[in-house]
Amino acid sequence: MPLFQISVPGPWWHSLTYRSDRTIPTGARVDVPIGRAMRRGVCLGDTSQSLCPETSIRTVAAVVDDFSA
């Protein structure tokens, strides 16, 4: 599954890495799990690198913006 960098409003000084089974365009709003809550963030693009182990990367819950036309 491709990995994506997601910017979520909060105390983080860097983007967070999530996986998705579909391609998410840069700039699309997404809903992602953080702890036990869901937060809305913005996709900054795909990535091949992550600061955390592959087993701890969570999945994007929903893509809010659909740019397919």
Coordinates of C-alpha atoms in Angstrom, one line a residue:
M1 CA 0.0 0.0 0.0
P2 CA 1.3 3.5 -0.8
L3 CA 2.3 5.8 2.0
F4 CA 1.3 9.4 2.3
Q5 CA 2.4 12.4 4.3
I6 CA -0.6 14.0 6.0
S7 CA -0.5 17.4 7.8
V8 CA -2.9 17.5 10.8
P9 CA -3.5 20.5 12.9
G10 CA -2.0 19.8 16.3
P11 CA 1.1 19.9 18.4
W12 CA 3.2 18.0 15.8
W13 CA 6.1 19.8 14.2
H14 CA 6.1 17.4 11.2
S15 CA 3.7 15.6 9.0
L16 CA 2.3 12.2 9.9
T17 CA 2.6 9.1 7.7
Y18 CA -0.5 7.1 6.7
R19 CA -1.3 4.4 4.2
S20 CA -4.1 4.1 1.7
D21 CA -5.2 1.6 -0.8
R22 CA -6.1 4.4 -3.3
T23 CA -4.1 7.3 -4.7
I24 CA -4.7 10.5 -2.8
P25 CA -4.0 13.7 -4.7
T26 CA -1.8 16.4 -3.1
G27 CA -4.1 18.9 -1.3
A28 CA -7.0 16.6 -0.7
R29 CA -8.6 16.7 2.7
V30 CA -8.6 13.3 4.5
D31 CA -9.9 11.9 7.8
V32 CA -7.3 10.0 9.8
P33 CA -7.2 8.3 13.1
I34 CA -5.1 9.8 15.9
G35 CA -5.3 7.9 19.1
R36 CA -9.0 7.1 19.6
A37 CA -10.2 10.2 17.7
M38 CA -10.6 11.1 14.1
R39 CA -9.0 14.3 12.8
R40 CA -9.1 16.0 9.4
G41 CA -5.9 16.7 7.6
V42 CA -4.4 17.6 4.2
C43 CA -2.4 15.3 2.0
L44 CA 1.1 16.7 1.3
G45 CA 1.9 13.9 -1.2
D46 CA 3.1 10.4 -1.3
T47 CA 6.3 9.2 0.2
S48 CA 8.6 6.1 0.3
Q49 CA 10.0 7.0 3.7
S50 CA 8.6 6.8 7.2
L51 CA 10.0 7.6 10.6
C52 CA 8.1 4.8 12.3
P53 CA 8.0 1.0 11.7
E54 CA 5.8 -0.3 8.9
T55 CA 3.6 -2.2 11.4
S56 CA 2.6 1.0 13.3
I57 CA 1.5 3.0 10.2
R58 CA -2.3 3.5 10.3
T59 CA -4.7 3.7 7.3
V60 CA -6.5 6.8 6.1
A61 CA -10.2 6.5 7.1
A62 CA -11.7 8.6 4.3
V63 CA -10.8 11.0 1.5
V64 CA -13.1 14.0 1.8
D65 CA -12.2 15.7 -1.4
D66 CA -12.8 13.8 -4.7
F67 CA -10.9 15.4 -7.5
S68 CA -11.9 12.9 -10.2
A69 CA -13.7 14.6 -13.0

